[in-house]
Amino acid sequence: MESEAIEIRGHIIDSLILPRVLDEIVEAGADYRMARFEVGKSHDDPSFARIEITAERDVLDRLLGRLADLGAELPDAGDARLVAADRDGVFPDGFYSTTNLPTQVRVGGEWIWVDNPEMDCGIAVSDARARTVPMIEIRTGDAVVCGYEGVKVHPLERPRAGSGQTFSFMSSEVSSEKPQGLMVRRIAETMRSVKDEGKKILWVLGPAVVHTGSADAFCALIRAGWVDVVFAGNAIATHDSEAAIFGTSLGVSLDQGIPTEHGHEHHIRAINALRRAGSFEEAVATGLLTNGVMYHLVTHGVDYVLGGSVRDDGPMPGVITDVLETQREMRKRVPGLGMAVMVSTMLHSIATGNILPASVPIVCVDINPAAVTKLVDRGSIQSVGMVTDVGLFLRQLADSLEAS
Amino acid sequence: MESEAIEIRGHIIDSLILPRVLDEIVEAGADYRMARFEVGKSHDDPSFARIEITAERDVLDRLLGRLADLGAELPDAGDARLVAADRDGVFPDGFYSTTNLPTQVRVGGEWIWVDNPEMDCGIAVSDARARTVPMIEIRTGDAVVCGYEGVKVHPLERPRAGSGQTFSFMSSEVSSEKPQGLMVRRIAETMRSVKDEGKKILWVLGPAVVHTGSADAFCALIRAGWVDVVFAGNAIATHDSEAAIFGTSLGVSLDQGIPTEHGHEHHIRAINALRRAGSFEEAVATGLLTNGVMYHLVTHGVDYVLGGSVRDDGPMPGVITDVLETQREMRKRVPGLGMAVMVSTMLHSIATGNILPASVPIVCVDINPAAVTKLVDRGSIQSVGMVTDVGLFLRQLADSLEAS
Amino acid sequence: MESEAIEIRGHIIDSLILPRVLDEIVEAGADYRMARFEVGKSHDDPSFARIEITAERDVLDRLLGRLADLGAELPDAGDARLVAADRDGVFPDGFYSTTNLPTQVRVGGEWIWVDNPEMDCGIAVSDARARTVPMIEIRTGDAVVCGYEGVKVHPLERPRAGSGQTFSFMSSEVSSEKPQGLMVRRIAETMRSVKDEGKKILWVLGPAVVHTGSADAFCALIRAGWVDVVFAGNAIATHDSEAAIFGTSLGVSLDQGIPTEHGHEHHIRAINALRRAGSFEEAVATGLLTNGVMYHLVTHGVDYVLGGSVRDDGPMPGVITDVLETQREMRKRVPGLGMAVMVSTMLHSIATGNILPASVPIVCVDINPAAVTKLVDRGSIQSVGMVTDVGLFLRQLADSLEAS
Amino acid sequence: MESEAIEIRGHIIDSLILPRVLDEIVEAGADYRMARFEVGKSHDDPSFARIEITAERDVLDRLLGRLADLGAELPDAGDARLVAADRDGVFPDGFYSTTNLPTQVRVGGEWIWVDNPEMDCGIAVSDARARTVPMIEIRTGDAVVCGYEGVKVHPLERPRAGSGQTFSFMSSEVSSEKPQGLMVRRIAETMRSVKDEGKKILWVLGPAVVHTGSADAFCALIRAGWVDVVFAGNAIATHDSEAAIFGTSLGVSLDQGIPTEHGHEHHIRAINALRRAGSFEEAVATGLLTNGVMYHLVTHGVDYVLGGSVRDDGPMPGVITDVLETQREMRKRVPGLGMAVMVSTMLHSIATGNILPASVPIVCVDINPAAVTKLVDRGSIQSVGMVTDVGLFLRQLADSLEAS
């Protein structure tokens, strides 16, 4: 049995950090002693705890790593241990697996920040810089952090009521039985403040935006400048083009709501027409597309990534068919993001959630509560799920932002 | 083995009546011969078929009953067989169990229409009149139709495209991936035509109307005259009163979207306050209620039935605690209805669906596709399900009807 | 501005009681000072905190009530304030609204336990005894506790891992993506220990038990003694009788899985047959029912309550049509319960959840995650939700309990 | 206005082909005249109809194409029109877009069958053979069928009750309220008959198979020879390896049901370990994997395709990262399939549904009704959806097949 002391400080009681730390210790079967404990006298004062933990060495090591993830400092931590990768695309055994929280590693006695927090990656160190690296991108010889020592994770503090955190009210339970009109207004406010800070808004879109006849509302948001980056798949590009060329989505007339003759062929004919054009840019230039989401992305210079999937027809021109290449293109767009709005797509939303740092708030909107729950559970403390109709949501949001 | 001949006429091919008839015959293991078959030469002409069916007597009898339900005429049908009920609340054995379709019975050689078509009832005949009677209401000595002979059911014909049936486009699959804005406009059109015909619009409401913060939109519909009758439960009366008195629903502030202090007690305090007032009418008179759904029902003279359920707190004054009494009060409001809109309640919607004739179109709106499917499956051929956000739906509907 | 001191003790850090208390204070806009704070040195030691709170008098009063609900002691609490009800069925203004947690009230300087904890009730005191009273049952002159003073609520402590709490592992997220086989075995273990303690198991049943063809498995559980009390509605009694008499459920053959001729009439004919028999007991005696759930309830002397609802056909004999009367009958069965298993019914499960004390663990099983979430959220800390197929669940449970 | 005559023959009334044909004509706004109509005298006799249709030329042309899809013969049809593709990966304008039904094209006066029916493809003709070609695979100069003339589609006839079609009973509504035990037995029977015919069974698997702790049941099916081909993604390979190496799935212990320490890292460590091994085959050879789904696939020589998606971590070795390449590998496995069972995966199930001919029956099992409905709607007339718990389903199926 060995002992180690950890220290935690900050709003550790009402941010639930202390209870979680004690919980981990107890769950691990370790003993602890509160060596020192100072509670903030008023609610703005930080608190401080020094806890001595006793357990078998291996239990202790795993436990310390877990506590570091919760923000505990190991008082006598040394430098992070670096091990050179011995082959491409494979981490050394015992690599430190990242969270999506702000993280520091100690290198040469200095705590340096890790660039681009992203979960389930490794940390590579070179030239006194640390960066997250996806497994597939690691190269033989890269110095990779191993073990939990010399790594410090900074949990996001829970937003306080009244602290101007417009999202705090929503961050609880995912339910359709909420005042949706109010939520839309709060999301609009958050979008305004993100843009005021000069940051970008990312939209992740599924084809229901087109099927529900709400592409118009989304186009209004593009025109009014609320869309900086779009991640989507082949399906929305397809049905949006189908709508632009044939006036249908999945063969259903968007004006009449009824299936049209041969409508089930429209999407495949739209793909063929776009492949013939060669690109969405060319299709706009030649007048094949004169409205819709893709037309607006092109004409308003919105940066977009179309990622392919195995269920795709076609695919449309510009769709990236290699999923690793799609991930690379998505990662390039993360810096500068201030917010992500995910609408009616599980696949691309999860993919995006995987690469976003916890500091980027997520709004996830879907009529399927299971989809929303799944996404919000993965997300940051600032994530908000909204179970609602996508079409009516986009319309109300456009109204709230006076975009329409 | 015996044989009987049946005749069917009308748009029996494209209304799928003929295929269904043949289907039933084959499924029953009977043989058939097309004795005569005349197809309408153009699509407005009715068709005619005379089919001879051969099977064992008991199979034949059951089959004929089933075919009568599909609209087939038994050419040599005699009068309906009447049997006197031998005790209160119990039908004679072999009673004819009704559909919700227009039905005739033959009495004294005359085909007379049955009043108030309602499914799962019996038919009582007296003074040359026939009416549906729920089992619980039958009285000893009532003459009840037994067997299938002398009963003729008139299936509703499937609406034709372009025939002014605004609903036809929607009557297919229940899905959230539909152009919802368009559907809202169609529902608004249907409501207009129902009122133009001088008929009433029934609303069946669940408490999500209040939780989602959309009571305002519904109140606008009341003020503009689009609400004639309301069926609801204790819950909406409770949370609407909670909202009116405390500004919360289930303790969540409708302005701020956050739980309020002691908010979980608000609904029970609202019930207590209303019970003290004695009635909703009195609560409006004394100024306890000055807004909300119940306030508007009272001040605009909307006819409402509040039916209790076993999960109720309180209950609120005016809530009928005996479920049979509630059914009686609901049945009284059926004549004159031109449409029913069911919003976010399984319990009361199913109860309403049980008593409505098939000729009253139903619009069922819920964010849960299972709820919509269940209700639309029970409903008439003119029923429409819409999987969407209730709050945003009501708001858009009010806009479409220029009620807000 | 005034100040009051509160004290909390126990496992207040890792049971999250302290953070919640501080949270409430901060949310209320009050100031606080940690007057004394002693953390348990090891994880079995209780901790202690004395907190001085400062706020406006009215804020302070509301806050103290809320903190009392969390288990805080107001050091200088006086007796509970008793006010006589001034009319039947209405509480005095300012009545204390109960939780479902163990609760004490101070009467004549003594802390006495409140009988039958039940949420959303009042507390009536007479003859040095305190009991919860539903609003509808209060009578003029009853002495009712008002305000929060002199009331102490005892939160259930969070179960610890390894403490023999077989349920602790499951009490987190509701999801279908869990090792269901394992959950079934844990539920079986819990049922065994409940019976070992001499307590009763309550089942709350919806008709899906019959529709899914799993009545057999449930009957095996009855025969093996795992069913003490059943709460259900008209629907299961109807479809179970339909299955017993006609071999169908909702007209679908349970042997063949296909709709049967005239099958849609079977349920109403089954109701008529039972009404003619007069009671389920009589139907068993005369041989009308020779198998199924109702047959087993009758022949094994299981205590059951059938509560009516507005959507009922019939109703079946024995179904209580007044919902308040149903609640009374259900409440009578609460004492002695050790566990409640709720299967595929929202209506009766919520009604049951409303009247159960938090100390009775609930297992809620439904294939609809929304239903499970709704029920588990209302339930005690020991509640478990399981999103799974009801039929396959009952079969596996019967296997686990060697009932089949 | 011009006129054309079509002929349809077979069980055109009770297979609903005639009503659908008339429907299409009426919907298109065309007129028709029944030139000849012969109804089969008994239910085994085919019927025959010759219908003259009158409309504007362009309406008529589109309509005829649609009717051909329904099985109508254009009596005076000439050869199919062949147009050479003018660039790679793009069909000529006006290409015939395929269904997944058995199809013939007329070439040189002969009706030849199209190889590999697959929906949303083109038909290329060369050397008196016709085959479906996905858009991406078409090459400059390929002769592609354009227009609807000279193409004949053969609808599958609706299975008759009692005709030995074990699936017919289930092919109706998707619902969890069905006798699931019965459905499992029917699926087992179908699997037996598929194997008896010497055909292969394809499984399409999502990771819930592992999360629900039911990998054991699936492995038993592999061992007993019920699994010939598997289509899956990175996720199941990941969590299955995680389970094999760490005993967890998504970090949750499959034995205890509780999250394990650092469990959230297990999946990424499992991927790293497998990438280090280089392949699943090597991981089995070296003893890294000694149980689980992947181990069984390797050791029992089951043919599998792992298709990557944008949300993947890693990916695992052997996962195809280009989605078009994945589609190619999947298509190669279609010939010889007698049945497809899709379990808990939308992405790969839709991808598989896209490439299967309608003649391969599909069983789709998911606890989410929306997923099942979506898949069954796309599928053949023989498709069956089952809303149930995947884990309990696999266990019961293994029992029914005596695999466990």
Short mmCIF file of N, CA and C in Angstrom, two decimals, chain C residues 216-273:
data_model
loop_
_atom_site.label_atom_id
_atom_site.label_comp_id
_atom_site.label_asym_id
_atom_site.label_seq_id
_atom_site.Cartn_x
_atom_site.Cartn_y
_atom_site.Cartn_z
N ASP C 216 -48.39 -15.98 -20.76
CA ASP C 216 -47.93 -17.26 -20.21
C ASP C 216 -46.81 -17.06 -19.20
N ALA C 217 -45.83 -16.26 -19.58
CA ALA C 217 -44.69 -16.03 -18.69
C ALA C 217 -45.14 -15.36 -17.41
N PHE C 218 -46.07 -14.41 -17.54
CA PHE C 218 -46.55 -13.74 -16.33
C PHE C 218 -47.35 -14.71 -15.46
N CYS C 219 -48.12 -15.56 -16.08
CA CYS C 219 -48.89 -16.55 -15.31
C CYS C 219 -47.94 -17.49 -14.55
N ALA C 220 -46.82 -17.82 -15.20
CA ALA C 220 -45.84 -18.66 -14.50
C ALA C 220 -45.32 -17.94 -13.25
N LEU C 221 -45.12 -16.63 -13.36
CA LEU C 221 -44.67 -15.86 -12.19
C LEU C 221 -45.74 -15.87 -11.10
N ILE C 222 -47.00 -15.78 -11.50
CA ILE C 222 -48.08 -15.85 -10.50
C ILE C 222 -48.04 -17.20 -9.80
N ARG C 223 -47.98 -18.26 -10.60
CA ARG C 223 -48.01 -19.60 -10.02
C ARG C 223 -46.86 -19.83 -9.05
N ALA C 224 -45.72 -19.21 -9.37
CA ALA C 224 -44.55 -19.40 -8.52
C ALA C 224 -44.51 -18.42 -7.35
N GLY C 225 -45.54 -17.61 -7.21
CA GLY C 225 -45.65 -16.79 -6.02
C GLY C 225 -44.96 -15.44 -6.08
N TRP C 226 -44.59 -14.96 -7.28
CA TRP C 226 -43.87 -13.68 -7.38
C TRP C 226 -44.78 -12.48 -7.57
N VAL C 227 -46.08 -12.70 -7.49
CA VAL C 227 -47.03 -11.62 -7.75
C VAL C 227 -47.99 -11.52 -6.57
N ASP C 228 -47.87 -10.43 -5.79
CA ASP C 228 -48.74 -10.30 -4.62
C ASP C 228 -49.93 -9.39 -4.89
N VAL C 229 -49.65 -8.30 -5.60
CA VAL C 229 -50.69 -7.31 -5.87
C VAL C 229 -50.57 -6.89 -7.33
N VAL C 230 -51.69 -6.65 -7.99
CA VAL C 230 -51.68 -6.17 -9.37
C VAL C 230 -52.56 -4.92 -9.48
N PHE C 231 -52.00 -3.88 -10.08
CA PHE C 231 -52.81 -2.72 -10.47
C PHE C 231 -52.88 -2.75 -12.00
N ALA C 232 -54.04 -2.65 -12.55
CA ALA C 232 -54.16 -2.66 -14.00
C ALA C 232 -55.43 -1.95 -14.40
N GLY C 233 -55.71 -1.97 -15.70
CA GLY C 233 -56.88 -1.28 -16.21
C GLY C 233 -57.82 -2.23 -16.91
N ASN C 234 -58.80 -1.66 -17.53
CA ASN C 234 -59.80 -2.44 -18.26
C ASN C 234 -59.19 -3.17 -19.45
N ALA C 235 -58.13 -2.58 -20.03
CA ALA C 235 -57.63 -3.12 -21.30
C ALA C 235 -57.01 -4.50 -21.12
N ILE C 236 -56.20 -4.69 -20.08
CA ILE C 236 -55.57 -6.00 -19.94
C ILE C 236 -56.61 -7.04 -19.57
N ALA C 237 -57.56 -6.65 -18.73
CA ALA C 237 -58.64 -7.59 -18.40
C ALA C 237 -59.40 -7.98 -19.67
N THR C 238 -59.57 -7.02 -20.56
CA THR C 238 -60.31 -7.28 -21.80
C THR C 238 -59.53 -8.19 -22.74
N HIS C 239 -58.29 -7.82 -23.02
CA HIS C 239 -57.55 -8.60 -24.02
C HIS C 239 -57.13 -9.95 -23.46
N ASP C 240 -56.93 -10.02 -22.16
CA ASP C 240 -56.65 -11.32 -21.56
C ASP C 240 -57.87 -12.24 -21.68
N SER C 241 -59.05 -11.69 -21.45
CA SER C 241 -60.27 -12.50 -21.60
C SER C 241 -60.48 -12.85 -23.06
N GLU C 242 -60.20 -11.90 -23.94
CA GLU C 242 -60.31 -12.17 -25.38
C GLU C 242 -59.39 -13.34 -25.75
N ALA C 243 -58.17 -13.31 -25.20
CA ALA C 243 -57.22 -14.38 -25.51
C ALA C 243 -57.71 -15.71 -24.94
N ALA C 244 -58.27 -15.66 -23.73
CA ALA C 244 -58.73 -16.90 -23.10
C ALA C 244 -59.91 -17.49 -23.84
N ILE C 245 -60.81 -16.63 -24.34
CA ILE C 245 -62.03 -17.12 -24.97
C ILE C 245 -61.84 -17.38 -26.46
N PHE C 246 -61.14 -16.46 -27.14
CA PHE C 246 -61.05 -16.54 -28.61
C PHE C 246 -59.64 -16.88 -29.11
N GLY C 247 -58.63 -16.84 -28.24
CA GLY C 247 -57.27 -17.11 -28.71
C GLY C 247 -56.65 -15.96 -29.47
N THR C 248 -57.25 -14.78 -29.36
CA THR C 248 -56.69 -13.62 -30.06
C THR C 248 -56.46 -12.47 -29.08
N SER C 249 -55.65 -11.49 -29.51
CA SER C 249 -55.50 -10.25 -28.77
C SER C 249 -55.60 -9.13 -29.79
N LEU C 250 -56.50 -8.21 -29.57
CA LEU C 250 -56.82 -7.20 -30.57
C LEU C 250 -57.17 -7.87 -31.90
N GLY C 251 -57.72 -9.05 -31.83
CA GLY C 251 -58.15 -9.75 -33.05
C GLY C 251 -57.05 -10.52 -33.75
N VAL C 252 -55.81 -10.40 -33.24
CA VAL C 252 -54.70 -11.11 -33.87
C VAL C 252 -54.49 -12.44 -33.16
N SER C 253 -54.47 -13.49 -33.92
CA SER C 253 -54.28 -14.82 -33.35
C SER C 253 -52.94 -14.91 -32.66
N LEU C 254 -52.93 -15.33 -31.41
CA LEU C 254 -51.67 -15.43 -30.67
C LEU C 254 -50.89 -16.67 -31.07
N ASP C 255 -51.55 -17.63 -31.73
CA ASP C 255 -50.84 -18.81 -32.22
C ASP C 255 -50.24 -18.57 -33.59
N GLN C 256 -50.99 -17.85 -34.43
CA GLN C 256 -50.61 -17.73 -35.83
C GLN C 256 -50.05 -16.36 -36.16
N GLY C 257 -50.31 -15.40 -35.30
CA GLY C 257 -49.82 -14.06 -35.57
C GLY C 257 -50.58 -13.33 -36.66
N ILE C 258 -51.66 -13.90 -37.14
CA ILE C 258 -52.42 -13.23 -38.20
C ILE C 258 -53.79 -12.79 -37.68
N PRO C 259 -54.30 -11.71 -38.26
CA PRO C 259 -55.64 -11.25 -37.89
C PRO C 259 -56.65 -12.35 -38.20
N THR C 260 -57.61 -12.54 -37.33
CA THR C 260 -58.63 -13.55 -37.59
C THR C 260 -59.91 -12.88 -38.03
N GLU C 261 -60.73 -13.65 -38.68
CA GLU C 261 -62.03 -13.17 -39.13
C GLU C 261 -62.82 -12.56 -37.98
N HIS C 262 -63.38 -11.43 -38.22
CA HIS C 262 -64.18 -10.76 -37.19
C HIS C 262 -63.41 -10.56 -35.88
N GLY C 263 -62.11 -10.69 -35.98
CA GLY C 263 -61.30 -10.62 -34.76
C GLY C 263 -61.43 -9.29 -34.05
N HIS C 264 -61.69 -8.23 -34.83
CA HIS C 264 -61.82 -6.91 -34.20
C HIS C 264 -63.03 -6.85 -33.27
N GLU C 265 -63.93 -7.80 -33.39
CA GLU C 265 -65.10 -7.81 -32.49
C GLU C 265 -64.86 -8.64 -31.23
N HIS C 266 -63.78 -9.41 -31.24
CA HIS C 266 -63.59 -10.35 -30.14
C HIS C 266 -63.54 -9.68 -28.78
N HIS C 267 -62.84 -8.51 -28.73
CA HIS C 267 -62.69 -7.90 -27.41
C HIS C 267 -64.04 -7.45 -26.86
N ILE C 268 -64.89 -6.97 -27.74
CA ILE C 268 -66.18 -6.46 -27.24
C ILE C 268 -67.11 -7.63 -26.88
N ARG C 269 -66.94 -8.73 -27.61
CA ARG C 269 -67.72 -9.93 -27.26
C ARG C 269 -67.21 -10.54 -25.94
N ALA C 270 -65.90 -10.44 -25.73
CA ALA C 270 -65.35 -10.94 -24.47
C ALA C 270 -65.89 -10.12 -23.29
N ILE C 271 -65.93 -8.81 -23.49
CA ILE C 271 -66.47 -7.96 -22.42
C ILE C 271 -67.92 -8.33 -22.14
N ASN C 272 -68.70 -8.51 -23.21
CA ASN C 272 -70.11 -8.84 -23.03
C ASN C 272 -70.27 -10.16 -22.28
N ALA C 273 -69.41 -11.12 -22.63
CA ALA C 273 -69.49 -12.43 -21.96
C ALA C 273 -69.17 -12.30 -20.47
#
